[in-house]
């Protein structure tokens, strides 16, 4: 026990007014006193102390002395400050990233949200203790069931909580959130808390939606262009075939007639007859050309004999023209695709052949068609140099892009891979329409 001359001597001057005021009140009412203050040590360094004093009274209840205990709380104070700082940084980071965290104590059922969650939800921080802070009340009615299911699955340990859902702010504004979470368990595996993050992804969602709408528009534009082109091609093909083709055929008929008359009449006009022969030949060639052009515009064989026969015919023609050996393994008859679908497959097939001729340096092409899992499957494999990944994904590869688009428009898809012989294998898969086709 020591009598201190000047009790305020070691107290930091900034703390003196606060400490003294409290001290005076304590003395006047005779109540125990407790305060945190900085005290100077003998070496001159100030440290935080917790000072507690209590009055000692005599039998009549008069205060005789004050006893005090001071505890060094410097380390505690520092830890507290560091904690506050890191909490501040966490809040700041969350504010910048629009990510907040939530924490539900499973014993008490209480949920705690970080400040950013309140901001995301459009709630003020004063609502911290209100009963409004229930997820499901704020979630968009259409997303509630999905969210409840996800929470339940997380709780039961079926899968991690990873959900995108909408919330409705008090002012009616709808925001998109992405939330991730996990159940935190004790060492015996009993669930203690559910903890997770939630991010406001509204801007990203809106951008995605815009992009989706734009590509949808481009798709339907390209679809209508494709079908307009096919229809126009079919119309021109018909005109050429029916009009020009039939007229030329009758012209040829007439020329042959004249030739016959001349030979029957025994007239010796060798020059005239030679000219006639040449005219007949030219007419024949022109008829062939017309057939070729019109079948390129719209392969009538596709309508007459169906897809598989058209593929076989095209392969034969390709082989004659290019001397690249084409083998067909196409044993099916009725493939069940509708007209649109078979046109798409046929055009894809034609582009695949053209690509082999232009790029593959192949000597052989294997063509296979089959029916598999309700899909019509066509594979064109060459034994050429193969296609590189870069070529496959080149945005300027309009031929490949066109193939993919055509397939997509009829509900199908394209796969480009390495063929068994090291070349390229293009596979087209198209679901077979229910109500049959050609
Ligand atoms: N069978 C193949 N073998 C090797 N490379 C191929 C084959 N098919 C395509 N390629 C490569 O892929 C690229 C893209 O093909 P794509 O059909 O998209 O374009 P393209 O044939 O060059 O031009 P186009 O737009 O006129 O069709 C080709 O340039 C070629 O390098
Ligand atoms: Mg091409």
GROMACS .gro file of C-alpha atoms and ligand atoms in nm:
model
  470
    1UNK     CA    1   0.000   0.000   0.000
    2UNK     CA    2   0.138   0.328  -0.112
    3UNK     CA    3   0.015   0.679  -0.083
    4UNK     CA    4   0.024   0.853  -0.414
    5UNK     CA    5   0.098   1.221  -0.407
    6UNK     CA    6  -0.042   1.316  -0.743
    7UNK     CA    7  -0.278   1.051  -0.878
    8UNK     CA    8  -0.322   1.219  -1.219
    9UNK     CA    9   0.055   1.246  -1.272
   10UNK     CA   10   0.105   0.935  -1.487
   11UNK     CA   11  -0.222   0.971  -1.683
   12UNK     CA   12  -0.194   1.074  -2.047
   13UNK     CA   13  -0.301   1.439  -2.069
   14UNK     CA   14  -0.564   1.361  -2.335
   15UNK     CA   15  -0.734   1.113  -2.101
   16UNK     CA   16  -0.730   1.333  -1.790
   17UNK     CA   17  -1.054   1.531  -1.844
   18UNK     CA   18  -1.258   1.216  -1.921
   19UNK     CA   19  -1.107   1.016  -1.637
   20UNK     CA   20  -1.137   1.293  -1.380
   21UNK     CA   21  -1.499   1.363  -1.456
   22UNK     CA   22  -1.589   1.000  -1.409
   23UNK     CA   23  -1.380   0.983  -1.096
   24UNK     CA   24  -1.556   1.279  -0.942
   25UNK     CA   25  -1.897   1.127  -1.003
   26UNK     CA   26  -1.780   0.800  -0.848
   27UNK     CA   27  -1.653   0.977  -0.539
   28UNK     CA   28  -1.967   1.181  -0.497
   29UNK     CA   29  -2.195   0.878  -0.512
   30UNK     CA   30  -1.942   0.642  -0.350
   31UNK     CA   31  -1.975   0.383  -0.628
   32UNK     CA   32  -1.695   0.162  -0.766
   33UNK     CA   33  -1.507   0.320  -1.054
   34UNK     CA   34  -1.377   0.166  -1.373
   35UNK     CA   35  -1.206   0.334  -1.672
   36UNK     CA   36  -0.960   0.270  -1.951
   37UNK     CA   37  -0.670   0.514  -1.969
   38UNK     CA   38  -0.314   0.550  -2.085
   39UNK     CA   39  -0.060   0.551  -1.800
   40UNK     CA   40   0.308   0.638  -1.820
   41UNK     CA   41   0.554   0.375  -1.712
   42UNK     CA   42   0.881   0.451  -1.537
   43UNK     CA   43   1.063   0.432  -1.873
   44UNK     CA   44   0.836   0.706  -2.007
   45UNK     CA   45   0.626   0.480  -2.239
   46UNK     CA   46   0.248   0.515  -2.226
   47UNK     CA   47   0.040   0.196  -2.221
   48UNK     CA   48  -0.333   0.133  -2.194
   49UNK     CA   49  -0.456   0.020  -1.853
   50UNK     CA   50  -0.789  -0.074  -1.711
   51UNK     CA   51  -0.818   0.098  -1.374
   52UNK     CA   52  -1.073  -0.024  -1.121
   53UNK     CA   53  -1.123   0.130  -0.775
   54UNK     CA   54  -1.355   0.044  -0.494
   55UNK     CA   55  -1.435   0.227  -0.170
   56UNK     CA   56  -1.350   0.073   0.166
   57UNK     CA   57  -1.608   0.169   0.429
   58UNK     CA   58  -1.611   0.164   0.811
   59UNK     CA   59  -1.891   0.018   1.020
   60UNK     CA   60  -2.103   0.327   0.981
   61UNK     CA   61  -2.068   0.311   0.607
   62UNK     CA   62  -1.831   0.605   0.572
   63UNK     CA   63  -1.568   0.576   0.306
   64UNK     CA   64  -1.228   0.539   0.463
   65UNK     CA   65  -1.013   0.463   0.162
   66UNK     CA   66  -1.025   0.386  -0.207
   67UNK     CA   67  -0.854   0.074  -0.334
   68UNK     CA   68  -0.748   0.048  -0.694
   69UNK     CA   69  -0.621  -0.216  -0.936
   70UNK     CA   70  -0.476  -0.133  -1.274
   71UNK     CA   71  -0.439  -0.397  -1.543
   72UNK     CA   72  -0.218  -0.360  -1.849
   73UNK     CA   73  -0.455  -0.395  -2.149
   74UNK     CA   74  -0.218  -0.256  -2.413
   75UNK     CA   75  -0.197  -0.585  -2.610
   76UNK     CA   76  -0.571  -0.631  -2.592
   77UNK     CA   77  -0.622  -0.276  -2.716
   78UNK     CA   78  -0.388  -0.334  -3.009
   79UNK     CA   79  -0.556  -0.656  -3.107
   80UNK     CA   80  -0.890  -0.479  -3.089
   81UNK     CA   81  -0.766  -0.199  -3.313
   82UNK     CA   82  -0.618  -0.447  -3.562
   83UNK     CA   83  -0.946  -0.637  -3.570
   84UNK     CA   84  -1.141  -0.317  -3.629
   85UNK     CA   85  -0.904  -0.223  -3.911
   86UNK     CA   86  -0.936  -0.558  -4.082
   87UNK     CA   87  -1.314  -0.544  -4.046
   88UNK     CA   88  -1.310  -0.200  -4.201
   89UNK     CA   89  -1.101  -0.331  -4.491
   90UNK     CA   90  -1.333  -0.626  -4.539
   91UNK     CA   91  -1.633  -0.395  -4.558
   92UNK     CA   92  -1.447  -0.170  -4.800
   93UNK     CA   93  -1.352  -0.464  -5.023
   94UNK     CA   94  -1.710  -0.587  -5.018
   95UNK     CA   95  -1.840  -0.244  -5.110
   96UNK     CA   96  -1.605  -0.222  -5.408
   97UNK     CA   97  -1.677  -0.575  -5.533
   98UNK     CA   98  -2.051  -0.566  -5.454
   99UNK     CA   99  -2.003  -0.884  -5.257
  100UNK     CA  100  -2.145  -0.924  -4.909
  101UNK     CA  101  -2.150  -1.211  -4.665
  102UNK     CA  102  -2.423  -1.373  -4.461
  103UNK     CA  103  -2.395  -1.593  -4.159
  104UNK     CA  104  -2.677  -1.791  -4.001
  105UNK     CA  105  -2.635  -1.933  -3.654
  106UNK     CA  106  -2.824  -2.260  -3.669
  107UNK     CA  107  -2.877  -2.281  -3.296
  108UNK     CA  108  -3.042  -1.943  -3.252
  109UNK     CA  109  -3.163  -1.915  -3.611
  110UNK     CA  110  -3.027  -1.560  -3.622
  111UNK     CA  111  -2.886  -1.435  -3.949
  112UNK     CA  112  -2.617  -1.170  -3.973
  113UNK     CA  113  -2.550  -0.972  -4.288
  114UNK     CA  114  -2.252  -0.760  -4.375
  115UNK     CA  115  -2.314  -0.394  -4.459
  116UNK     CA  116  -2.283  -0.464  -4.829
  117UNK     CA  117  -2.575  -0.708  -4.818
  118UNK     CA  118  -2.793  -0.428  -4.682
  119UNK     CA  119  -2.677  -0.203  -4.964
  120UNK     CA  120  -2.742  -0.474  -5.225
  121UNK     CA  121  -3.089  -0.535  -5.086
  122UNK     CA  122  -3.163  -0.164  -5.077
  123UNK     CA  123  -3.215  -0.171  -4.699
  124UNK     CA  124  -3.074   0.084  -4.458
  125UNK     CA  125  -2.824  -0.023  -4.195
  126UNK     CA  126  -3.072   0.083  -3.928
  127UNK     CA  127  -3.276  -0.221  -4.021
  128UNK     CA  128  -3.006  -0.446  -3.883
  129UNK     CA  129  -3.214  -0.557  -3.589
  130UNK     CA  130  -3.553  -0.557  -3.750
  131UNK     CA  131  -3.729  -0.880  -3.828
  132UNK     CA  132  -3.727  -0.793  -4.200
  133UNK     CA  133  -3.392  -0.957  -4.239
  134UNK     CA  134  -3.519  -1.286  -4.376
  135UNK     CA  135  -3.391  -1.394  -4.714
  136UNK     CA  136  -3.705  -1.548  -4.844
  137UNK     CA  137  -3.916  -1.236  -4.784
  138UNK     CA  138  -3.688  -1.034  -5.008
  139UNK     CA  139  -3.642  -1.294  -5.280
  140UNK     CA  140  -3.846  -1.264  -5.599
  141UNK     CA  141  -4.156  -1.486  -5.557
  142UNK     CA  142  -4.068  -1.690  -5.867
  143UNK     CA  143  -3.724  -1.777  -5.729
  144UNK     CA  144  -3.827  -1.864  -5.372
  145UNK     CA  145  -3.889  -2.232  -5.424
  146UNK     CA  146  -3.560  -2.284  -5.605
  147UNK     CA  147  -3.375  -2.102  -5.329
  148UNK     CA  148  -3.540  -2.302  -5.051
  149UNK     CA  149  -3.448  -2.622  -5.229
  150UNK     CA  150  -3.087  -2.510  -5.265
  151UNK     CA  151  -3.071  -2.421  -4.895
  152UNK     CA  152  -3.209  -2.759  -4.804
  153UNK     CA  153  -2.961  -2.940  -5.028
  154UNK     CA  154  -2.675  -2.746  -4.872
  155UNK     CA  155  -2.806  -2.827  -4.525
  156UNK     CA  156  -2.827  -3.196  -4.606
  157UNK     CA  157  -2.480  -3.189  -4.758
  158UNK     CA  158  -2.607  -3.293  -5.102
  159UNK     CA  159  -2.439  -3.006  -5.278
  160UNK     CA  160  -2.278  -2.674  -5.222
  161UNK     CA  161  -2.499  -2.368  -5.223
  162UNK     CA  162  -2.440  -2.195  -5.555
  163UNK     CA  163  -2.749  -2.012  -5.680
  164UNK     CA  164  -2.845  -1.718  -5.894
  165UNK     CA  165  -3.173  -1.556  -5.798
  166UNK     CA  166  -3.355  -1.227  -5.801
  167UNK     CA  167  -3.443  -1.006  -5.509
  168UNK     CA  168  -3.691  -0.721  -5.494
  169UNK     CA  169  -3.580  -0.402  -5.322
  170UNK     CA  170  -3.833  -0.213  -5.108
  171UNK     CA  171  -3.870   0.038  -5.394
  172UNK     CA  172  -3.970  -0.246  -5.629
  173UNK     CA  173  -3.639  -0.262  -5.816
  174UNK     CA  174  -3.533  -0.614  -5.912
  175UNK     CA  175  -3.165  -0.712  -5.874
  176UNK     CA  176  -2.983  -1.033  -5.966
  177UNK     CA  177  -2.770  -1.201  -5.701
  178UNK     CA  178  -2.522  -1.485  -5.711
  179UNK     CA  179  -2.474  -1.654  -5.379
  180UNK     CA  180  -2.228  -1.921  -5.269
  181UNK     CA  181  -2.236  -2.091  -4.933
  182UNK     CA  182  -2.148  -2.384  -4.713
  183UNK     CA  183  -2.253  -2.539  -4.385
  184UNK     CA  184  -1.994  -2.508  -4.111
  185UNK     CA  185  -1.990  -2.810  -3.880
  186UNK     CA  186  -1.833  -2.896  -3.549
  187UNK     CA  187  -1.575  -3.171  -3.515
  188UNK     CA  188  -1.854  -3.428  -3.488
  189UNK     CA  189  -2.006  -3.312  -3.814
  190UNK     CA  190  -2.306  -3.140  -3.658
  191UNK     CA  191  -2.408  -2.826  -3.847
  192UNK     CA  192  -2.329  -2.508  -3.655
  193UNK     CA  193  -2.367  -2.229  -3.906
  194UNK     CA  194  -2.441  -2.158  -4.265
  195UNK     CA  195  -2.200  -1.909  -4.412
  196UNK     CA  196  -2.175  -1.764  -4.757
  197UNK     CA  197  -2.134  -1.473  -4.992
  198UNK     CA  198  -2.375  -1.290  -5.217
  199UNK     CA  199  -2.279  -1.079  -5.513
  200UNK     CA  200  -2.487  -0.830  -5.705
  201UNK     CA  201  -2.457  -0.944  -6.068
  202UNK     CA  202  -2.736  -0.731  -6.213
  203UNK     CA  203  -2.516  -0.540  -6.458
  204UNK     CA  204  -2.359  -0.861  -6.587
  205UNK     CA  205  -2.701  -1.022  -6.622
  206UNK     CA  206  -2.835  -0.726  -6.815
  207UNK     CA  207  -2.534  -0.733  -7.049
  208UNK     CA  208  -2.579  -1.107  -7.099
  209UNK     CA  209  -2.946  -1.060  -7.173
  210UNK     CA  210  -2.870  -0.789  -7.429
  211UNK     CA  211  -2.610  -1.010  -7.593
  212UNK     CA  212  -2.848  -1.305  -7.599
  213UNK     CA  213  -3.124  -1.097  -7.755
  214UNK     CA  214  -2.884  -0.961  -8.018
  215UNK     CA  215  -2.752  -1.301  -8.116
  216UNK     CA  216  -3.107  -1.433  -8.123
  217UNK     CA  217  -3.197  -1.157  -8.367
  218UNK     CA  218  -2.891  -1.227  -8.580
  219UNK     CA  219  -2.979  -1.596  -8.579
  220UNK     CA  220  -3.331  -1.540  -8.700
  221UNK     CA  221  -3.203  -1.294  -8.958
  222UNK     CA  222  -2.956  -1.552  -9.083
  223UNK     CA  223  -3.230  -1.816  -9.078
  224UNK     CA  224  -3.460  -1.608  -9.292
  225UNK     CA  225  -3.174  -1.524  -9.529
  226UNK     CA  226  -3.089  -1.892  -9.563
  227UNK     CA  227  -3.441  -1.997  -9.636
  228UNK     CA  228  -3.498  -1.704  -9.874
  229UNK     CA  229  -3.182  -1.809 -10.057
  230UNK     CA  230  -3.294  -2.170 -10.077
  231UNK     CA  231  -3.639  -2.073 -10.201
  232UNK     CA  232  -3.500  -1.836 -10.458
  233UNK     CA  233  -3.256  -2.103 -10.573
  234UNK     CA  234  -3.536  -2.355 -10.607
  235UNK     CA  235  -3.747  -2.110 -10.806
  236UNK     CA  236  -3.466  -2.024 -11.048
  237UNK     CA  237  -3.378  -2.392 -11.081
  238UNK     CA  238  -3.736  -2.471 -11.173
  239UNK     CA  239  -3.755  -2.191 -11.428
  240UNK     CA  240  -3.426  -2.290 -11.590
  241UNK     CA  241  -3.512  -2.656 -11.591
  242UNK     CA  242  -3.870  -2.628 -11.710
  243UNK     CA  243  -3.844  -2.334 -11.949
  244UNK     CA  244  -3.497  -2.349 -12.097
  245UNK     CA  245  -3.458  -2.724 -12.062
  246UNK     CA  246  -3.782  -2.812 -12.239
  247UNK     CA  247  -3.729  -2.555 -12.516
  248UNK     CA  248  -3.379  -2.679 -12.583
  249UNK     CA  249  -3.505  -3.034 -12.589
  250UNK     CA  250  -3.760  -2.947 -12.854
  251UNK     CA  251  -3.495  -2.754 -13.047
  252UNK     CA  252  -3.278  -3.063 -13.043
  253UNK     CA  253  -3.576  -3.268 -13.156
  254UNK     CA  254  -3.625  -3.035 -13.455
  255UNK     CA  255  -3.258  -3.043 -13.548
  256UNK     CA  256  -3.261  -3.421 -13.545
  257UNK     CA  257  -3.578  -3.411 -13.758
  258UNK     CA  258  -3.412  -3.192 -14.021
  259UNK     CA  259  -3.109  -3.420 -14.022
  260UNK     CA  260  -3.334  -3.720 -14.081
  261UNK     CA  261  -3.526  -3.551 -14.362
  262UNK     CA  262  -3.200  -3.463 -14.532
  263UNK     CA  263  -3.064  -3.818 -14.508
  264UNK     CA  264  -3.399  -3.971 -14.619
  265UNK     CA  265  -3.420  -3.746 -14.922
  266UNK     CA  266  -3.076  -3.864 -15.032
  267UNK     CA  267  -2.957  -3.504 -15.066
  268UNK     CA  268  -2.580  -3.479 -15.067
  269UNK     CA  269  -2.526  -3.174 -14.847
  270UNK     CA  270  -2.231  -3.284 -14.633
  271UNK     CA  271  -2.151  -2.936 -14.507
  272UNK     CA  272  -2.505  -2.867 -14.397
  273UNK     CA  273  -2.528  -3.206 -14.226
  274UNK     CA  274  -2.199  -3.151 -14.044
  275UNK     CA  275  -2.326  -2.818 -13.917
  276UNK     CA  276  -2.644  -2.986 -13.800
  277UNK     CA  277  -2.444  -3.250 -13.610
  278UNK     CA  278  -2.246  -2.976 -13.435
  279UNK     CA  279  -2.568  -2.790 -13.346
  280UNK     CA  280  -2.716  -3.108 -13.200
  281UNK     CA  281  -2.402  -3.167 -12.996
  282UNK     CA  282  -2.404  -2.810 -12.867
  283UNK     CA  283  -2.768  -2.840 -12.772
  284UNK     CA  284  -2.692  -3.160 -12.583
  285UNK     CA  285  -2.411  -2.992 -12.395
  286UNK     CA  286  -2.629  -2.694 -12.314
  287UNK     CA  287  -2.900  -2.923 -12.180
  288UNK     CA  288  -2.637  -3.087 -11.957
  289UNK     CA  289  -2.515  -2.750 -11.838
  290UNK     CA  290  -2.867  -2.645 -11.755
  291UNK     CA  291  -2.921  -2.965 -11.561
  292UNK     CA  292  -2.600  -2.905 -11.369
  293UNK     CA  293  -2.680  -2.543 -11.289
  294UNK     CA  294  -3.032  -2.617 -11.181
  295UNK     CA  295  -2.927  -2.910 -10.968
  296UNK     CA  296  -2.667  -2.692 -10.799
  297UNK     CA  297  -2.935  -2.435 -10.723
  298UNK     CA  298  -3.170  -2.697 -10.591
  299UNK     CA  299  -3.072  -3.061 -10.626
  300UNK     CA  300  -3.398  -3.204 -10.757
  301UNK     CA  301  -3.268  -3.546 -10.668
  302UNK     CA  302  -3.312  -3.440 -10.306
  303UNK     CA  303  -3.685  -3.404 -10.369
  304UNK     CA  304  -3.713  -3.702 -10.602
  305UNK     CA  305  -3.507  -3.968 -10.430
  306UNK     CA  306  -3.442  -3.835 -10.083
  307UNK     CA  307  -3.134  -3.731  -9.890
  308UNK     CA  308  -2.929  -4.050  -9.892
  309UNK     CA  309  -2.959  -4.099 -10.267
  310UNK     CA  310  -2.873  -3.733 -10.321
  311UNK     CA  311  -2.563  -3.775 -10.107
  312UNK     CA  312  -2.458  -4.080 -10.307
  313UNK     CA  313  -2.521  -3.901 -10.634
  314UNK     CA  314  -2.323  -3.595 -10.521
  315UNK     CA  315  -2.036  -3.818 -10.407
  316UNK     CA  316  -2.023  -3.993 -10.743
  317UNK     CA  317  -2.027  -3.664 -10.924
  318UNK     CA  318  -1.753  -3.526 -10.699
  319UNK     CA  319  -1.537  -3.831 -10.759
  320UNK     CA  320  -1.572  -3.801 -11.138
  321UNK     CA  321  -1.487  -3.434 -11.129
  322UNK     CA  322  -1.197  -3.444 -10.882
  323UNK     CA  323  -1.062  -3.801 -10.896
  324UNK     CA  324  -1.078  -3.814 -10.516
  325UNK     CA  325  -1.213  -4.161 -10.435
  326UNK     CA  326  -1.543  -4.142 -10.248
  327UNK     CA  327  -1.681  -4.447 -10.068
  328UNK     CA  328  -2.036  -4.438  -9.938
  329UNK     CA  329  -2.160  -4.649  -9.652
  330UNK     CA  330  -2.518  -4.533  -9.667
  331UNK     CA  331  -2.739  -4.833  -9.623
  332UNK     CA  332  -3.045  -4.650  -9.498
  333UNK     CA  333  -3.346  -4.573  -9.706
  334UNK     CA  334  -3.592  -4.363  -9.514
  335UNK     CA  335  -3.405  -4.116  -9.296
  336UNK     CA  336  -3.711  -3.933  -9.164
  337UNK     CA  337  -3.583  -3.578  -9.199
  338UNK     CA  338  -3.813  -3.305  -9.327
  339UNK     CA  339  -3.736  -3.098  -9.635
  340UNK     CA  340  -3.567  -2.817  -9.446
  341UNK     CA  341  -3.350  -3.058  -9.253
  342UNK     CA  342  -3.241  -3.261  -9.555
  343UNK     CA  343  -3.159  -2.945  -9.746
  344UNK     CA  344  -2.945  -2.832  -9.454
  345UNK     CA  345  -2.764  -3.166  -9.431
  346UNK     CA  346  -2.710  -3.171  -9.806
  347UNK     CA  347  -2.565  -2.819  -9.810
  348UNK     CA  348  -2.337  -2.906  -9.520
  349UNK     CA  349  -2.227  -3.215  -9.711
  350UNK     CA  350  -2.151  -3.007 -10.020
  351UNK     CA  351  -1.944  -2.757  -9.819
  352UNK     CA  352  -1.756  -3.045  -9.654
  353UNK     CA  353  -1.666  -3.187  -9.996
  354UNK     CA  354  -1.561  -2.846 -10.127
  355UNK     CA  355  -1.338  -2.800  -9.821
  356UNK     CA  356  -1.171  -3.136  -9.879
  357UNK     CA  357  -1.099  -3.038 -10.237
  358UNK     CA  358  -0.969  -2.693 -10.145
  359UNK     CA  359  -0.771  -2.760  -9.829
  360UNK     CA  360  -0.718  -3.125  -9.738
  361UNK     CA  361  -0.492  -3.263 -10.013
  362UNK     CA  362  -0.676  -3.587  -9.963
  363UNK     CA  363  -0.700  -3.885 -10.198
  364UNK     CA  364  -0.993  -4.055 -10.030
  365UNK     CA  365  -1.320  -3.964  -9.862
  366UNK     CA  366  -1.537  -4.194  -9.651
  367UNK     CA  367  -1.902  -4.101  -9.631
  368UNK     CA  368  -2.121  -4.269  -9.374
  369UNK     CA  369  -2.483  -4.220  -9.275
  370UNK     CA  370  -2.663  -4.385  -8.988
  371UNK     CA  371  -2.952  -4.347  -8.749
  372UNK     CA  372  -2.858  -4.327  -8.383
  373UNK     CA  373  -3.060  -4.230  -8.074
  374UNK     CA  374  -3.332  -4.068  -8.282
  375UNK     CA  375  -3.079  -3.871  -8.483
  376UNK     CA  376  -2.968  -3.883  -8.842
  377UNK     CA  377  -2.588  -3.887  -8.847
  378UNK     CA  378  -2.368  -3.810  -9.146
  379UNK     CA  379  -1.988  -3.836  -9.125
  380UNK     CA  380  -1.748  -3.720  -9.393
  381UNK     CA  381  -1.387  -3.825  -9.322
  382UNK     CA  382  -1.091  -3.753  -9.545
  383UNK     CA  383  -0.733  -3.880  -9.535
  384UNK     CA  384  -0.583  -3.535  -9.586
  385UNK     CA  385  -0.360  -3.307  -9.381
  386UNK     CA  386  -0.611  -3.253  -9.101
  387UNK     CA  387  -0.754  -2.933  -8.962
  388UNK     CA  388  -0.582  -2.737  -8.683
  389UNK     CA  389  -0.753  -2.606  -8.368
  390UNK     CA  390  -0.682  -2.252  -8.481
  391UNK     CA  391  -0.849  -2.311  -8.817
  392UNK     CA  392  -1.146  -2.466  -8.644
  393UNK     CA  393  -1.207  -2.170  -8.416
  394UNK     CA  394  -1.117  -1.894  -8.662
  395UNK     CA  395  -1.404  -1.645  -8.659
  396UNK     CA  396  -1.341  -1.575  -9.025
  397UNK     CA  397  -1.404  -1.939  -9.122
  398UNK     CA  398  -1.735  -1.859  -9.280
  399UNK     CA  399  -1.774  -2.201  -9.439
  400UNK     CA  400  -1.750  -2.381  -9.106
  401UNK     CA  401  -1.964  -2.116  -8.939
  402UNK     CA  402  -2.228  -2.158  -9.209
  403UNK     CA  403  -2.227  -2.535  -9.152
  404UNK     CA  404  -2.280  -2.486  -8.780
  405UNK     CA  405  -2.555  -2.231  -8.833
  406UNK     CA  406  -2.736  -2.450  -9.083
  407UNK     CA  407  -2.722  -2.744  -8.843
  408UNK     CA  408  -2.841  -2.530  -8.552
  409UNK     CA  409  -3.136  -2.395  -8.747
  410UNK     CA  410  -3.275  -2.745  -8.788
  411UNK     CA  411  -3.200  -2.844  -8.429
  412UNK     CA  412  -2.878  -3.026  -8.509
  413UNK     CA  413  -2.507  -2.984  -8.448
  414UNK     CA  414  -2.168  -3.022  -8.616
  415UNK     CA  415  -1.861  -3.189  -8.478
  416UNK     CA  416  -1.518  -3.145  -8.633
  417UNK     CA  417  -1.257  -3.400  -8.529
  418UNK     CA  418  -0.953  -3.588  -8.645
  419UNK     CA  419  -1.034  -3.879  -8.874
  420UNK     CA  420  -0.892  -4.227  -8.821
  421UNK     CA  421  -0.653  -4.171  -9.105
  422UNK     CA  422  -0.523  -3.844  -8.966
  423UNK     CA  423  -0.737  -3.621  -9.181
  424UNK     CA  424  -1.057  -3.437  -9.092
  425UNK     CA  425  -1.388  -3.591  -8.993
  426UNK     CA  426  -1.700  -3.372  -9.006
  427UNK     CA  427  -2.005  -3.515  -8.834
  428UNK     CA  428  -2.356  -3.371  -8.865
  429UNK     CA  429  -2.628  -3.481  -8.624
  430UNK     CA  430  -2.990  -3.385  -8.679
  431UNK     CA  431  -3.281  -3.507  -8.468
  432UNK     CA  432  -3.534  -3.692  -8.679
  433UNK     CA  433  -3.863  -3.505  -8.705
  434UNK     CA  434  -4.158  -3.701  -8.561
  435UNK     CA  435  -4.389  -3.664  -8.855
  436UNK     CA  436  -4.144  -3.816  -9.100
  437UNK     CA  437  -4.014  -3.659  -9.418
  438UNK     CA  438  -3.806  -3.754  -9.712
  439LIG     N1  439  -1.119  -3.108  -9.471
  439LIG     C1  440  -1.028  -3.017  -9.432
  439LIG     N2  441  -0.897  -3.050  -9.421
  439LIG     C2  442  -0.808  -2.959  -9.382
  439LIG     N3  443  -0.836  -2.832  -9.349
  439LIG     C3  444  -0.963  -2.793  -9.358
  439LIG     C4  445  -1.067  -2.880  -9.400
  439LIG     N4  446  -1.183  -2.813  -9.395
  439LIG     C5  447  -1.153  -2.688  -9.356
  439LIG     N5  448  -1.020  -2.673  -9.333
  439LIG     C6  449  -0.950  -2.554  -9.284
  439LIG     O1  450  -1.043  -2.476  -9.213
  439LIG     C7  451  -1.050  -2.346  -9.269
  439LIG     C8  452  -1.192  -2.294  -9.257
  439LIG     O2  453  -1.279  -2.358  -9.348
  439LIG     P1  454  -1.401  -2.277  -9.407
  439LIG     O3  455  -1.482  -2.367  -9.489
  439LIG     O4  456  -1.469  -2.211  -9.291
  439LIG     O5  457  -1.334  -2.162  -9.490
  439LIG     P2  458  -1.277  -2.167  -9.637
  439LIG     O6  459  -1.310  -2.298  -9.700
  439LIG     O7  460  -1.135  -2.127  -9.632
  439LIG     O8  461  -1.357  -2.050  -9.705
  439LIG     P3  462  -1.512  -2.050  -9.744
  439LIG     O9  463  -1.571  -1.946  -9.654
  439LIG    O10  464  -1.519  -2.014  -9.885
  439LIG    O11  465  -1.568  -2.186  -9.716
  439LIG     C9  466  -1.001  -2.359  -9.408
  439LIG    O12  467  -0.944  -2.239  -9.454
  439LIG    C10  468  -0.896  -2.468  -9.396
  439LIG    O13  469  -0.773  -2.414  -9.355
  440LIG    MG1  470  -1.504  -2.375  -9.706
   0.00000   0.00000   0.00000
